[in-house]
PDB file of C-alpha atoms in Angstrom:
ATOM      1  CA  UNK A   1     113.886 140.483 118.084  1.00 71.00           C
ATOM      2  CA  UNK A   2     112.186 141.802 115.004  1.00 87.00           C
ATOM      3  CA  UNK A   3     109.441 139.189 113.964  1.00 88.00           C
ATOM      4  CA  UNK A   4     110.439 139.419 109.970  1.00 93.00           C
ATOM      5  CA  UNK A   5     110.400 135.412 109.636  1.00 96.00           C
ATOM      6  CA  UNK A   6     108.269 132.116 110.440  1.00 97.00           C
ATOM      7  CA  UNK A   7     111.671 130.790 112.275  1.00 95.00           C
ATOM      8  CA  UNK A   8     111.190 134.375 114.271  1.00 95.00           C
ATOM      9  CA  UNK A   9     107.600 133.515 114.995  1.00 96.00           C
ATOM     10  CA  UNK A  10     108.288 130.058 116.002  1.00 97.00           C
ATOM     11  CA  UNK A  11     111.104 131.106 118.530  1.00 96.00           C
ATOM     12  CA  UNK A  12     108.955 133.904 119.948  1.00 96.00           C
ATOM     13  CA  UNK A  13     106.162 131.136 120.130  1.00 97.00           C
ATOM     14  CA  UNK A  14     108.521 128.790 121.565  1.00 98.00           C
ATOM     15  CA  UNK A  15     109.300 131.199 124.612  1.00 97.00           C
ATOM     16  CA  UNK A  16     105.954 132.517 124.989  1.00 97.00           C
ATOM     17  CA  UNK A  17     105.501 128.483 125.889  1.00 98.00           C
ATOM     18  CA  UNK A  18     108.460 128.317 128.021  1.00 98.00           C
ATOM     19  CA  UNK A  19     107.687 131.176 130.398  1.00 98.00           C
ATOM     20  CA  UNK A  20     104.051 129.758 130.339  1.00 98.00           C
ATOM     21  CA  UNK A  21     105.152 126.539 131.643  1.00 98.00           C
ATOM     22  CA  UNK A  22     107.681 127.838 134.019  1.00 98.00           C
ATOM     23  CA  UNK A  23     105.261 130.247 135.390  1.00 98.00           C
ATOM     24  CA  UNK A  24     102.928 127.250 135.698  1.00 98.00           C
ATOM     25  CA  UNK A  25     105.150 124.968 137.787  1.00 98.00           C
ATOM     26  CA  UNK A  26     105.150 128.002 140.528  1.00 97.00           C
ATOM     27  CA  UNK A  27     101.399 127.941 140.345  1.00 97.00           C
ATOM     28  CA  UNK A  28     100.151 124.477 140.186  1.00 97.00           C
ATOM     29  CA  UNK A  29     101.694 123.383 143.997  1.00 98.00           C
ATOM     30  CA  UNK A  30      99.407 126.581 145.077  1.00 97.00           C
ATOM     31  CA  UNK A  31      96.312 125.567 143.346  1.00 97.00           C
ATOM     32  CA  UNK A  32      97.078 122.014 144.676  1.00 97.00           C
ATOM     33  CA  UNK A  33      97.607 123.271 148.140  1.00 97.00           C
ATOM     34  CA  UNK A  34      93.403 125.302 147.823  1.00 97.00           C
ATOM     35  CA  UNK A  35      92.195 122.232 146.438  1.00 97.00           C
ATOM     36  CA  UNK A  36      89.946 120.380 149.236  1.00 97.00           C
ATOM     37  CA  UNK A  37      89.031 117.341 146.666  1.00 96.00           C
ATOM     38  CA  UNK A  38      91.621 114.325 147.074  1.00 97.00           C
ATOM     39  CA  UNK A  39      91.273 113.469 143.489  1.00 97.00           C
ATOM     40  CA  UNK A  40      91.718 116.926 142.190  1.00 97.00           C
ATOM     41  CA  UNK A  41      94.459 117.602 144.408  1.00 98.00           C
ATOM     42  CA  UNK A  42      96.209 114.355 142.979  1.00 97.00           C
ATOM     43  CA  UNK A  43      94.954 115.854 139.035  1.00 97.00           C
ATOM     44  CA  UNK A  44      97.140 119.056 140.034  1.00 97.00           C
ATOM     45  CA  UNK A  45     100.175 117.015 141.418  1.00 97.00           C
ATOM     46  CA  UNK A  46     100.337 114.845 138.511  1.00 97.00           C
ATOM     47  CA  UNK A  47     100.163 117.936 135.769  1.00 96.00           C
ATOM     48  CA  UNK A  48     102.884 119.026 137.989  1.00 98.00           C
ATOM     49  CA  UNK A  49     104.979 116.678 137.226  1.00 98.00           C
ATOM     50  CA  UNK A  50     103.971 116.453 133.284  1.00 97.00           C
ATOM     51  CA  UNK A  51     104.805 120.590 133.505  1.00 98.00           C
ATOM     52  CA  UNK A  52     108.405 120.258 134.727  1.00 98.00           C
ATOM     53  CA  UNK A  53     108.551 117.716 131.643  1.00 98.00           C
ATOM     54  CA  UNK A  54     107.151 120.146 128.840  1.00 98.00           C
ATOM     55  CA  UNK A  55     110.014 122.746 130.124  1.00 98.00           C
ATOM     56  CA  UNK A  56     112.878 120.280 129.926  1.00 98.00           C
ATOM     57  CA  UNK A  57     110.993 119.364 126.328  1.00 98.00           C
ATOM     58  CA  UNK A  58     111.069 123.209 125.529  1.00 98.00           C
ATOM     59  CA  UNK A  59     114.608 123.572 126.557  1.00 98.00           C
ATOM     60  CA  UNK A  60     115.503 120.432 123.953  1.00 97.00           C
ATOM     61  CA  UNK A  61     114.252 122.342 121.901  1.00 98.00           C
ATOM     62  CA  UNK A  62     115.778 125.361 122.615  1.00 97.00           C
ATOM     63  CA  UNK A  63     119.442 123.994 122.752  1.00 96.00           C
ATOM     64  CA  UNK A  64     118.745 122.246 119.008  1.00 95.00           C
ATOM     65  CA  UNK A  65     117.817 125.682 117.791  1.00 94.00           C
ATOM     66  CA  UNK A  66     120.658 127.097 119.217  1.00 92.00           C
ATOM     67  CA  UNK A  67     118.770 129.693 121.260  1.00 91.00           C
ATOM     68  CA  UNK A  68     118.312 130.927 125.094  1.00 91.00           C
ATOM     69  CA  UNK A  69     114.680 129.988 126.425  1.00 92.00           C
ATOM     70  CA  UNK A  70     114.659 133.012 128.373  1.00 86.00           C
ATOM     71  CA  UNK A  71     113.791 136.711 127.934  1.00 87.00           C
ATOM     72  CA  UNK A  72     110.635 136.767 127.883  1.00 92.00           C
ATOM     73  CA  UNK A  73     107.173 137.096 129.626  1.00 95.00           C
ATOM     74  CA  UNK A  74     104.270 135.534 129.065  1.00 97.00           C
ATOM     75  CA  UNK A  75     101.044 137.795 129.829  1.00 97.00           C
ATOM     76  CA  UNK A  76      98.596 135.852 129.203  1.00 97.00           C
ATOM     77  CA  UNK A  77      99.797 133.340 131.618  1.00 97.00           C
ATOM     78  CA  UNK A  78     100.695 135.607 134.154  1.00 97.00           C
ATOM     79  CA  UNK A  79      96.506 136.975 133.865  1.00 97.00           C
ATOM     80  CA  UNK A  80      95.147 133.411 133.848  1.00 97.00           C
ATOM     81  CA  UNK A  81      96.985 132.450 137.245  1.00 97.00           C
ATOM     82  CA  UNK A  82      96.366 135.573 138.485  1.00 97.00           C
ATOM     83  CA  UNK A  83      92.869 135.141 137.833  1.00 95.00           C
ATOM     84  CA  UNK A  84      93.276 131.981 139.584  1.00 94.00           C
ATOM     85  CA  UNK A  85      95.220 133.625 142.937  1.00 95.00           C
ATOM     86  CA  UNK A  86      92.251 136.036 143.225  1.00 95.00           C
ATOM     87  CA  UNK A  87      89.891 132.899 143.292  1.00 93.00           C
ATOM     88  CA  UNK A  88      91.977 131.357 145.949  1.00 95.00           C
ATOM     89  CA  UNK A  89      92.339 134.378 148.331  1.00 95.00           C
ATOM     90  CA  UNK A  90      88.621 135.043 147.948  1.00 93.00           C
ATOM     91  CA  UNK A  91      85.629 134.173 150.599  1.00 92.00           C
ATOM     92  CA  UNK A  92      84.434 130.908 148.575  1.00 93.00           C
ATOM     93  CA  UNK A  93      83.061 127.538 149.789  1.00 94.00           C
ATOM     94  CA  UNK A  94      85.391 124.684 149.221  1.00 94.00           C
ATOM     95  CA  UNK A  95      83.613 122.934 147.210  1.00 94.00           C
ATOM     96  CA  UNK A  96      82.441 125.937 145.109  1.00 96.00           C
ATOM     97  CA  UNK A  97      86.421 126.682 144.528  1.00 97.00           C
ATOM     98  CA  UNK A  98      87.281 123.110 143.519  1.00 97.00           C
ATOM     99  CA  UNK A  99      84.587 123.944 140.696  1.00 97.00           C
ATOM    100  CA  UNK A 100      86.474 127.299 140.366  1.00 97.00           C
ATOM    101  CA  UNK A 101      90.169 126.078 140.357  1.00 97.00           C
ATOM    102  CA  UNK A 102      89.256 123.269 137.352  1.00 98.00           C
ATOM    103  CA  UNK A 103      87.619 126.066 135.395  1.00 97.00           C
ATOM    104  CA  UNK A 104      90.654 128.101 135.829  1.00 97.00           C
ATOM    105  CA  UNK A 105      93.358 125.052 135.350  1.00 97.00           C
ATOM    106  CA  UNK A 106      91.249 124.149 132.034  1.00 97.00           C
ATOM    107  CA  UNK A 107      91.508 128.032 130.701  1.00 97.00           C
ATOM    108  CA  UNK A 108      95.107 127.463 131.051  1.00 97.00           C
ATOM    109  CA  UNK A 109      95.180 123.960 129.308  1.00 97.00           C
ATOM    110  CA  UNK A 110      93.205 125.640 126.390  1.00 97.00           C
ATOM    111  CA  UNK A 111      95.742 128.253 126.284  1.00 97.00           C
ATOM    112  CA  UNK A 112      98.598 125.914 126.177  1.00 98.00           C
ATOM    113  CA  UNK A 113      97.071 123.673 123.318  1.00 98.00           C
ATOM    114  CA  UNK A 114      96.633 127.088 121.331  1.00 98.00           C
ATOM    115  CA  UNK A 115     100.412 127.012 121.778  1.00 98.00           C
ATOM    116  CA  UNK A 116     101.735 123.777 121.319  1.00 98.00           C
ATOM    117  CA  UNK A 117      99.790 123.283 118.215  1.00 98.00           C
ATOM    118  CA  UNK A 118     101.017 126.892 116.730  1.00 98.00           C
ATOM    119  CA  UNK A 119     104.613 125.860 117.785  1.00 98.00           C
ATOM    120  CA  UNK A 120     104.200 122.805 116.199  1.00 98.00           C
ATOM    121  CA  UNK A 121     102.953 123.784 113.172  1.00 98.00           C
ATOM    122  CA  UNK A 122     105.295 126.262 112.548  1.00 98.00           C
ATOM    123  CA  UNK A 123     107.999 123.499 113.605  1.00 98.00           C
ATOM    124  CA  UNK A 124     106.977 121.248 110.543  1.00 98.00           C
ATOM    125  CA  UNK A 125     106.531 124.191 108.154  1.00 98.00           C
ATOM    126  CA  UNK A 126     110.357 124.623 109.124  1.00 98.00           C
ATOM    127  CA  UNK A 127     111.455 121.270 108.355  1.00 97.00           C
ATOM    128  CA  UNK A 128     112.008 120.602 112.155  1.00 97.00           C
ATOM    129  CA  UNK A 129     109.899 116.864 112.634  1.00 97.00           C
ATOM    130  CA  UNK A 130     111.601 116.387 115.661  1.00 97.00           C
ATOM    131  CA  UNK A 131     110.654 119.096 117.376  1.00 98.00           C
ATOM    132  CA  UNK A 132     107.036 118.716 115.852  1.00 98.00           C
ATOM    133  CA  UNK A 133     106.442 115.543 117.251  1.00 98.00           C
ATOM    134  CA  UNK A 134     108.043 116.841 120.459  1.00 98.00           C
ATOM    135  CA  UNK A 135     105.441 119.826 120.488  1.00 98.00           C
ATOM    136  CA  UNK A 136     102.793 117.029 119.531  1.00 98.00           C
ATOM    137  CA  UNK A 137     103.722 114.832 122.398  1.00 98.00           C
ATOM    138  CA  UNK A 138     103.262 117.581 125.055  1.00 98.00           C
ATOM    139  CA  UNK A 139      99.774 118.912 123.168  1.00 98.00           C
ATOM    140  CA  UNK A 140      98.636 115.353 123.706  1.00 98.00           C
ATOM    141  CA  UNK A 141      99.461 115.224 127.558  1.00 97.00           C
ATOM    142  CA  UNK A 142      98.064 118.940 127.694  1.00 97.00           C
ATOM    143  CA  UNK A 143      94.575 117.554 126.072  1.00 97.00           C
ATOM    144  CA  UNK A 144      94.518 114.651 128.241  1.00 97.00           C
ATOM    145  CA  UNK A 145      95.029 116.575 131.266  1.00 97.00           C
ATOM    146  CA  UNK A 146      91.840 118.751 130.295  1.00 97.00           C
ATOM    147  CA  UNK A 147      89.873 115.897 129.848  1.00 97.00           C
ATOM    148  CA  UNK A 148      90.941 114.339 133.187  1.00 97.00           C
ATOM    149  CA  UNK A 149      89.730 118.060 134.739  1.00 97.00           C
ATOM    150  CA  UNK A 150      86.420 117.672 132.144  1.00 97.00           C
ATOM    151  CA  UNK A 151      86.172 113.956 134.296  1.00 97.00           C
ATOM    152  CA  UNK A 152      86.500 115.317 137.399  1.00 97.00           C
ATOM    153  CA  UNK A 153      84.030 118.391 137.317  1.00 97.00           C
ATOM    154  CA  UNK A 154      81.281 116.892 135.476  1.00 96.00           C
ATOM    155  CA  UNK A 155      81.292 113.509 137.785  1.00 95.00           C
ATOM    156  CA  UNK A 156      82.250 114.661 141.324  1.00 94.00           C
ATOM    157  CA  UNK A 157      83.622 118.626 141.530  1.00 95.00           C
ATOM    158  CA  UNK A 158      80.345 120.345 140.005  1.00 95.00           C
ATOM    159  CA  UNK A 159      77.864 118.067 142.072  1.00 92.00           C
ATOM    160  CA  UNK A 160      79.724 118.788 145.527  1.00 90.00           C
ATOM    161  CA  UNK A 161      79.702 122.481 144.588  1.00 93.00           C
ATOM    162  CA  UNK A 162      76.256 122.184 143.392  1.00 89.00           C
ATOM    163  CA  UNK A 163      75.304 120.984 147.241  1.00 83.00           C
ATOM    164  CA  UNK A 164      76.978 123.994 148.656  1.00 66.00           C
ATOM    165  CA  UNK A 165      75.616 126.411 150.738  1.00 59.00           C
ATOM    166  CA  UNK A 166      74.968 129.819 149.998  1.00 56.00           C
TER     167      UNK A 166
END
């Protein structure tokens, strides 16, 4: 699709976030499963869950718009859990990757806000409120799960990793 209007933009936005997402919801039971901290374990599950939600969101979306949310690939989420895989499958202490898998989640919470709050703008600039405050609705769970992962790291995850030895 030639990118010769905002509405163009906003769809190629729009499925840039959808193969972000779905990508995500293969990733996050991984991350979950290398995670040795209970709480951050739980953090994972329950963004999970929220994930599945922004795709059904997305696909709203999609089906108001009268488009397919397929068809494309999103590289920079495909490098930011592949960053995250490499972590995993390297010779770290488990406390030390905790640390390491909430940097990595909150790269890919950044990335997503960068999204959501493109999409959305371009969503109101279109007339589209609905799907705005849609897009709004998931930016707001996407901020609040980075400052659950801020929580997290700065009151438990770094001082564990901190103690590590090596």
């Amino acid at each position: 699709m030639k990118l010769d209007s905002l509405n163009k933009l906003y769809i190629h936005e729009l499925k840039d976030l959808y193969s972000a997402e779905t990508q995500l919801v293969e990733a996050l039971p991984k991350m979950q499963e290398a995670a040795s901290n209970a709480d951050l374990k739980q953090a994972f599950a329950d963004h999970l869950a929220e994930t599945k939600t922004h795709v059904t969101r997305l696909e709203s979306i999609f089906k108001e718009l009268d488009f397919e949310p397929g068809g494309h690939k999103c590289a920079a989420m495909e490098g930011l859990i592949e960053e995250g895989e490499e972590l995993i499958k390297s010779d770290i202490d488990a406390q030390v990757l905790d640390a390491a898998l909430i940097a990595a989640a909150q790269r890919i919470e950044h990335y997503e806000m960068a999204g959501y709050g493109t999409a959305r703008t371009y969503a109101e600039k279109l007339g589209s409120q609905t799907a705005a405050d849609t897009l709004q609705e998931t930016l707001n769970e996407e901020g609040l799960a980075d400052q659950k992962l801020t929580r997290l790291a700065e009151r438990k995850i770094n001082f564990l990793a901190l103690g590590a030895i090596g």
